[in-house]
C-alpha cells in the first residue's frame, strides 16, 4: 500500500462532480488519501470544464500556480482530466509544461494506471477517446463499452462514506450539436447505460443510506437503451428506479426540450418519489436565435411543454438556462428572452454570456459580434427580471408547510461556527443550528433545527423568503405538506 496524498479539484457540471468522486474512489482503493492542500499533495488532479472560456482560463491558472512547487517536489504527479484534457491536450502541454498526464472524460478509469506509469518515469501521457470513437466501427464501440463502463462499475460502497445524496450516470455524451456547445466534442456520442446497471447502482447507494439520487445525462430525457432487444425509455427507467427501497427522492438533469415526451410527465405525476422539478434549458426566447443555435424547439413549443408540465404534475417547479449575446443577438431578440422570463414563472434561471468555443459550428460560421459590455448588461438585466419573478412567487409560499430533505448546516451557520472556533469558544454551535435543505421542487430552505435532523425529511413551515432562499421553522412532525 502507498501512503500518498491526492488533491483533486473539480470545475464544471454535475457530471464532473460524479467523475471526480469515482476517480477518487479508485485512488483511495490504491491507498491514496485525499487532502485539501494542493501544494503538499503527491498527486494533483484538476477535473476541467470547457463549456466557457473562463472555466478553461481558471484551470490553466490553477495549474500554472503549481510550477514552482513542482521544482521543489519533483516526484509530484500533475494531471489534467475532463473536458479540457479531451479538447486541447497539446495546448495544455504548451501552456503548462509541468503537467504529466491528460485524460479525457471517457477514459478516466485509466487514471490510476497512468499515474503509476508517470511514477515509473514516463511523462506526458495522453488518454483521449472522443475523436477516436466518433470514427470507430460498431464492433470497436462494442468492446469499448466494457472499459467505459468500468469507471461507474468501480463505485465502491465502502470507499466514500455514506451520503444522503448521490449522482448516478444514466447517459454519456451528446449528439445534439447545438452550434454554440463544445460538449459533443469533449464527451463524445450519446450512449445510454443499461437499465440493470443503473438500478443495481441505485440499490447499492440505497443500502448505504442514500435517500436522494439524481440521474445524470446531457439530454437525460432522450435516454433509451435496448434491454434484451426491447427499448427501455426514460419514463420506464424512472419506474424501474422508483421501486428501489430506501430511496425517497429521484431527480434528473438535464432535459432537452426537443425530445420531451408526455409519458415522462405522467411518470412524474404517478411516481411519488420523483420530484416535481424540471431543469429544461431553453437558451433563448427568440425563434431566430434558437434557429441559429440549432436547438430543435421553438419558443411556442417550449411554452407548451411547460404548460403541459404544470397541468400534469402538481406544484412542479421549472428552472432553465439562457445564453445572452449569442452571435447576432439584437436588442429585439434579447427582449424576447426577457419576455419569456416575465411570462414563465421559472424557479430560477442560469444565465451565461456567450463564449465562443473552438471547433463548434458557431465558431466556424458565426461571428462573436456582441460586445462584452452588452453581454454583461443583458446578463444583469435578465437576472434582475428573474429575481423579481422569483421574489413574487416565493412570497405566495409563505405559511405553507413543505417537505425538506435536510442536507446539513447552512453556510451562515458554518461561518458562525468557524468564527466561534477561532475565538476559542465552545458554546457557539448550539446557538447557530441553522440547517439547510431542499424541497422536492429544489427550493432551498433554511430553518433552525437539531443536528439529528440532518439526513432526514422534515416538515418546515415557511415564514420568510428572498428570491433564492426560503426561511421557515420546523412544523409539527405529524403535519402533512400542503
Ligand atoms: N445539456 C447540458 C448542457 C451543458 S452546458 C447539461 O447537462 O446541462 C450547460 C449550459 O451552459 C447550457 O445549457 C448553456 O446554457 C451553457 N452554455 C453551453 N455552451 C455555452 C457557450 N459556448 N457559451 C455560454 N454558455 C454556454
Ligand atoms: Fe450542449 Fe446542446 Fe448537447 S447544449 S450538451 S450540444 S443538447
Short mmCIF file of C-alpha atoms in Angstrom, two decimals, residues 268-467:
data_model
loop_
_atom_site.label_atom_id
_atom_site.label_comp_id
_atom_site.label_asym_id
_atom_site.label_seq_id
_atom_site.Cartn_x
_atom_site.Cartn_y
_atom_site.Cartn_z
CA UNK A 268 -43.56 12.32 -12.61
CA UNK A 269 -47.20 12.59 -11.58
CA UNK A 270 -47.68 8.90 -10.81
CA UNK A 271 -44.40 8.04 -9.08
CA UNK A 272 -44.35 9.77 -5.69
CA UNK A 273 -40.57 9.62 -5.24
CA UNK A 274 -39.91 11.51 -8.49
CA UNK A 275 -39.53 15.16 -7.53
CA UNK A 276 -41.78 17.74 -9.19
CA UNK A 277 -38.83 19.61 -10.62
CA UNK A 278 -37.59 20.10 -14.15
CA UNK A 279 -34.36 21.63 -15.43
CA UNK A 280 -35.24 22.38 -19.03
CA UNK A 281 -32.75 24.71 -20.74
CA UNK A 282 -34.39 27.00 -23.30
CA UNK A 283 -31.27 29.13 -24.16
CA UNK A 284 -33.23 31.97 -25.80
CA UNK A 285 -36.72 33.45 -26.08
CA UNK A 286 -36.27 34.25 -29.77
CA UNK A 287 -37.03 31.73 -32.51
CA UNK A 288 -34.45 33.31 -34.80
CA UNK A 289 -31.73 32.86 -32.18
CA UNK A 290 -32.91 29.32 -31.40
CA UNK A 291 -32.56 28.52 -35.07
CA UNK A 292 -29.03 29.90 -35.21
CA UNK A 293 -28.27 27.83 -32.12
CA UNK A 294 -29.77 24.81 -33.90
CA UNK A 295 -31.93 23.98 -30.92
CA UNK A 296 -34.76 21.74 -32.05
CA UNK A 297 -37.57 23.66 -30.37
CA UNK A 298 -39.39 26.94 -30.87
CA UNK A 299 -40.41 29.30 -28.09
CA UNK A 300 -44.03 28.27 -28.66
CA UNK A 301 -43.19 24.59 -28.26
CA UNK A 302 -41.21 25.32 -25.12
CA UNK A 303 -44.13 27.26 -23.63
CA UNK A 304 -46.49 24.43 -24.50
CA UNK A 305 -44.19 22.00 -22.75
CA UNK A 306 -44.01 23.95 -19.51
CA UNK A 307 -47.79 24.48 -19.58
CA UNK A 308 -48.25 20.77 -20.01
CA UNK A 309 -45.80 20.09 -17.17
CA UNK A 310 -47.76 22.38 -14.85
CA UNK A 311 -51.08 20.84 -15.82
CA UNK A 312 -49.88 17.27 -15.34
CA UNK A 313 -47.53 17.50 -12.36
CA UNK A 314 -48.99 19.40 -9.39
CA UNK A 315 -46.68 22.01 -7.89
CA UNK A 316 -43.88 21.44 -10.41
CA UNK A 317 -41.06 23.99 -10.43
CA UNK A 318 -39.07 24.71 -13.57
CA UNK A 319 -35.52 26.00 -13.94
CA UNK A 320 -33.91 26.92 -17.22
CA UNK A 321 -30.68 28.14 -18.86
CA UNK A 322 -30.23 31.20 -21.06
CA UNK A 323 -27.29 32.31 -23.16
CA UNK A 324 -27.15 36.07 -23.76
CA UNK A 325 -25.16 37.75 -26.53
CA UNK A 326 -25.08 34.80 -28.90
CA UNK A 327 -23.89 35.61 -32.41
CA UNK A 328 -26.05 38.32 -33.97
CA UNK A 329 -28.39 38.70 -30.98
CA UNK A 330 -30.22 42.02 -31.47
CA UNK A 331 -31.85 44.15 -28.78
CA UNK A 332 -35.25 42.92 -30.01
CA UNK A 333 -34.16 39.28 -29.83
CA UNK A 334 -32.85 39.78 -26.32
CA UNK A 335 -36.13 41.46 -25.37
CA UNK A 336 -37.88 38.22 -26.38
CA UNK A 337 -35.79 36.38 -23.76
CA UNK A 338 -36.86 38.99 -21.20
CA UNK A 339 -40.48 38.45 -22.18
CA UNK A 340 -40.12 34.70 -21.73
CA UNK A 341 -38.71 35.25 -18.23
CA UNK A 342 -41.58 37.61 -17.34
CA UNK A 343 -44.19 35.14 -18.51
CA UNK A 344 -42.83 31.77 -17.40
CA UNK A 345 -42.50 31.89 -13.62
CA UNK A 346 -39.23 29.96 -13.59
CA UNK A 347 -37.99 28.88 -10.17
CA UNK A 348 -34.57 30.09 -11.20
CA UNK A 349 -32.52 30.67 -14.31
CA UNK A 350 -28.87 30.05 -15.09
CA UNK A 351 -27.76 32.85 -17.36
CA UNK A 352 -24.49 32.77 -19.30
CA UNK A 353 -22.69 35.25 -21.51
CA UNK A 354 -21.98 33.61 -24.86
CA UNK A 355 -18.43 32.32 -25.03
CA UNK A 356 -17.15 31.23 -28.43
CA UNK A 357 -15.77 27.68 -28.30
CA UNK A 358 -13.23 26.17 -30.71
CA UNK A 359 -14.48 23.65 -33.29
CA UNK A 360 -18.16 24.44 -32.81
CA UNK A 361 -20.31 25.40 -35.80
CA UNK A 362 -20.77 28.87 -34.33
CA UNK A 363 -17.03 29.37 -34.09
CA UNK A 364 -16.58 28.38 -37.71
CA UNK A 365 -19.52 30.21 -39.24
CA UNK A 366 -20.95 32.87 -36.94
CA UNK A 367 -19.14 35.94 -35.66
CA UNK A 368 -18.93 36.52 -31.90
CA UNK A 369 -20.16 40.04 -32.55
CA UNK A 370 -21.99 41.16 -29.42
CA UNK A 371 -19.63 43.34 -27.37
CA UNK A 372 -18.76 42.02 -23.93
CA UNK A 373 -20.23 45.09 -22.22
CA UNK A 374 -23.57 44.38 -23.92
CA UNK A 375 -23.42 40.72 -22.90
CA UNK A 376 -22.73 41.77 -19.33
CA UNK A 377 -25.64 44.22 -19.32
CA UNK A 378 -28.04 41.68 -20.80
CA UNK A 379 -26.92 39.10 -18.26
CA UNK A 380 -27.64 41.54 -15.44
CA UNK A 381 -31.00 42.59 -16.88
CA UNK A 382 -32.23 39.02 -17.25
CA UNK A 383 -31.11 38.05 -13.74
CA UNK A 384 -32.80 41.13 -12.25
CA UNK A 385 -36.03 40.30 -14.03
CA UNK A 386 -35.90 36.75 -12.77
CA UNK A 387 -35.22 37.98 -9.25
CA UNK A 388 -38.49 39.94 -9.31
CA UNK A 389 -40.36 36.92 -10.66
CA UNK A 390 -38.92 34.57 -8.04
CA UNK A 391 -39.43 37.02 -5.21
CA UNK A 392 -43.11 37.46 -6.07
CA UNK A 393 -43.60 33.73 -6.43
CA UNK A 394 -41.82 32.89 -3.18
CA UNK A 395 -44.00 35.34 -1.27
CA UNK A 396 -47.03 33.26 -2.26
CA UNK A 397 -45.49 30.26 -0.49
CA UNK A 398 -45.40 31.84 2.97
CA UNK A 399 -47.45 30.00 5.54
CA UNK A 400 -47.25 26.70 3.66
CA UNK A 401 -45.62 23.61 5.10
CA UNK A 402 -43.12 21.94 2.80
CA UNK A 403 -41.12 18.72 2.94
CA UNK A 404 -37.40 19.34 3.20
CA UNK A 405 -34.58 16.82 2.85
CA UNK A 406 -32.11 18.23 5.36
CA UNK A 407 -28.65 18.39 3.82
CA UNK A 408 -26.61 19.95 6.63
CA UNK A 409 -25.76 23.21 8.33
CA UNK A 410 -26.42 26.37 6.38
CA UNK A 411 -23.43 28.36 5.16
CA UNK A 412 -24.20 31.09 7.68
CA UNK A 413 -24.17 28.52 10.49
CA UNK A 414 -20.86 27.08 9.30
CA UNK A 415 -19.33 30.56 9.19
CA UNK A 416 -20.65 31.29 12.68
CA UNK A 417 -19.15 28.05 13.94
CA UNK A 418 -15.77 28.80 12.38
CA UNK A 419 -15.80 32.25 13.95
CA UNK A 420 -16.59 30.75 17.33
CA UNK A 421 -13.80 28.22 16.95
CA UNK A 422 -11.21 30.81 16.08
CA UNK A 423 -12.26 32.72 19.19
CA UNK A 424 -11.77 29.54 21.21
CA UNK A 425 -15.35 29.40 22.39
CA UNK A 426 -17.02 26.03 22.76
CA UNK A 427 -20.60 27.10 23.06
CA UNK A 428 -21.22 28.61 19.63
CA UNK A 429 -22.52 25.55 17.86
CA UNK A 430 -25.79 25.17 19.69
CA UNK A 431 -26.65 28.77 19.13
CA UNK A 432 -26.39 28.53 15.38
CA UNK A 433 -28.18 25.33 14.42
CA UNK A 434 -29.29 26.80 11.14
CA UNK A 435 -29.96 23.88 8.86
CA UNK A 436 -30.41 23.86 5.12
CA UNK A 437 -32.25 21.52 2.82
CA UNK A 438 -34.33 21.43 -0.32
CA UNK A 439 -37.98 20.95 -1.19
CA UNK A 440 -38.96 18.40 -3.86
CA UNK A 441 -39.13 21.43 -6.19
CA UNK A 442 -35.43 22.12 -5.47
CA UNK A 443 -36.08 25.25 -3.44
CA UNK A 444 -33.52 25.98 -0.75
CA UNK A 445 -34.97 26.21 2.76
CA UNK A 446 -33.10 27.47 5.83
CA UNK A 447 -34.53 26.77 9.28
CA UNK A 448 -33.48 26.19 12.87
CA UNK A 449 -33.28 22.52 13.74
CA UNK A 450 -31.29 19.89 15.55
CA UNK A 451 -28.21 18.08 14.30
CA UNK A 452 -30.16 14.80 14.28
CA UNK A 453 -32.47 16.26 11.62
CA UNK A 454 -29.62 16.13 9.10
CA UNK A 455 -30.23 13.39 6.56
CA UNK A 456 -33.94 13.21 7.33
CA UNK A 457 -37.09 14.55 5.75
CA UNK A 458 -38.54 17.39 7.83
CA UNK A 459 -41.77 19.35 7.59
CA UNK A 460 -40.99 23.07 7.58
CA UNK A 461 -43.49 25.90 7.76
CA UNK A 462 -42.37 28.80 5.59
CA UNK A 463 -42.09 32.16 7.31
CA UNK A 464 -39.89 34.27 5.03
CA UNK A 465 -38.46 34.40 1.56
CA UNK A 466 -35.89 36.01 -0.68
CA UNK A 467 -35.57 35.34 -4.41
#
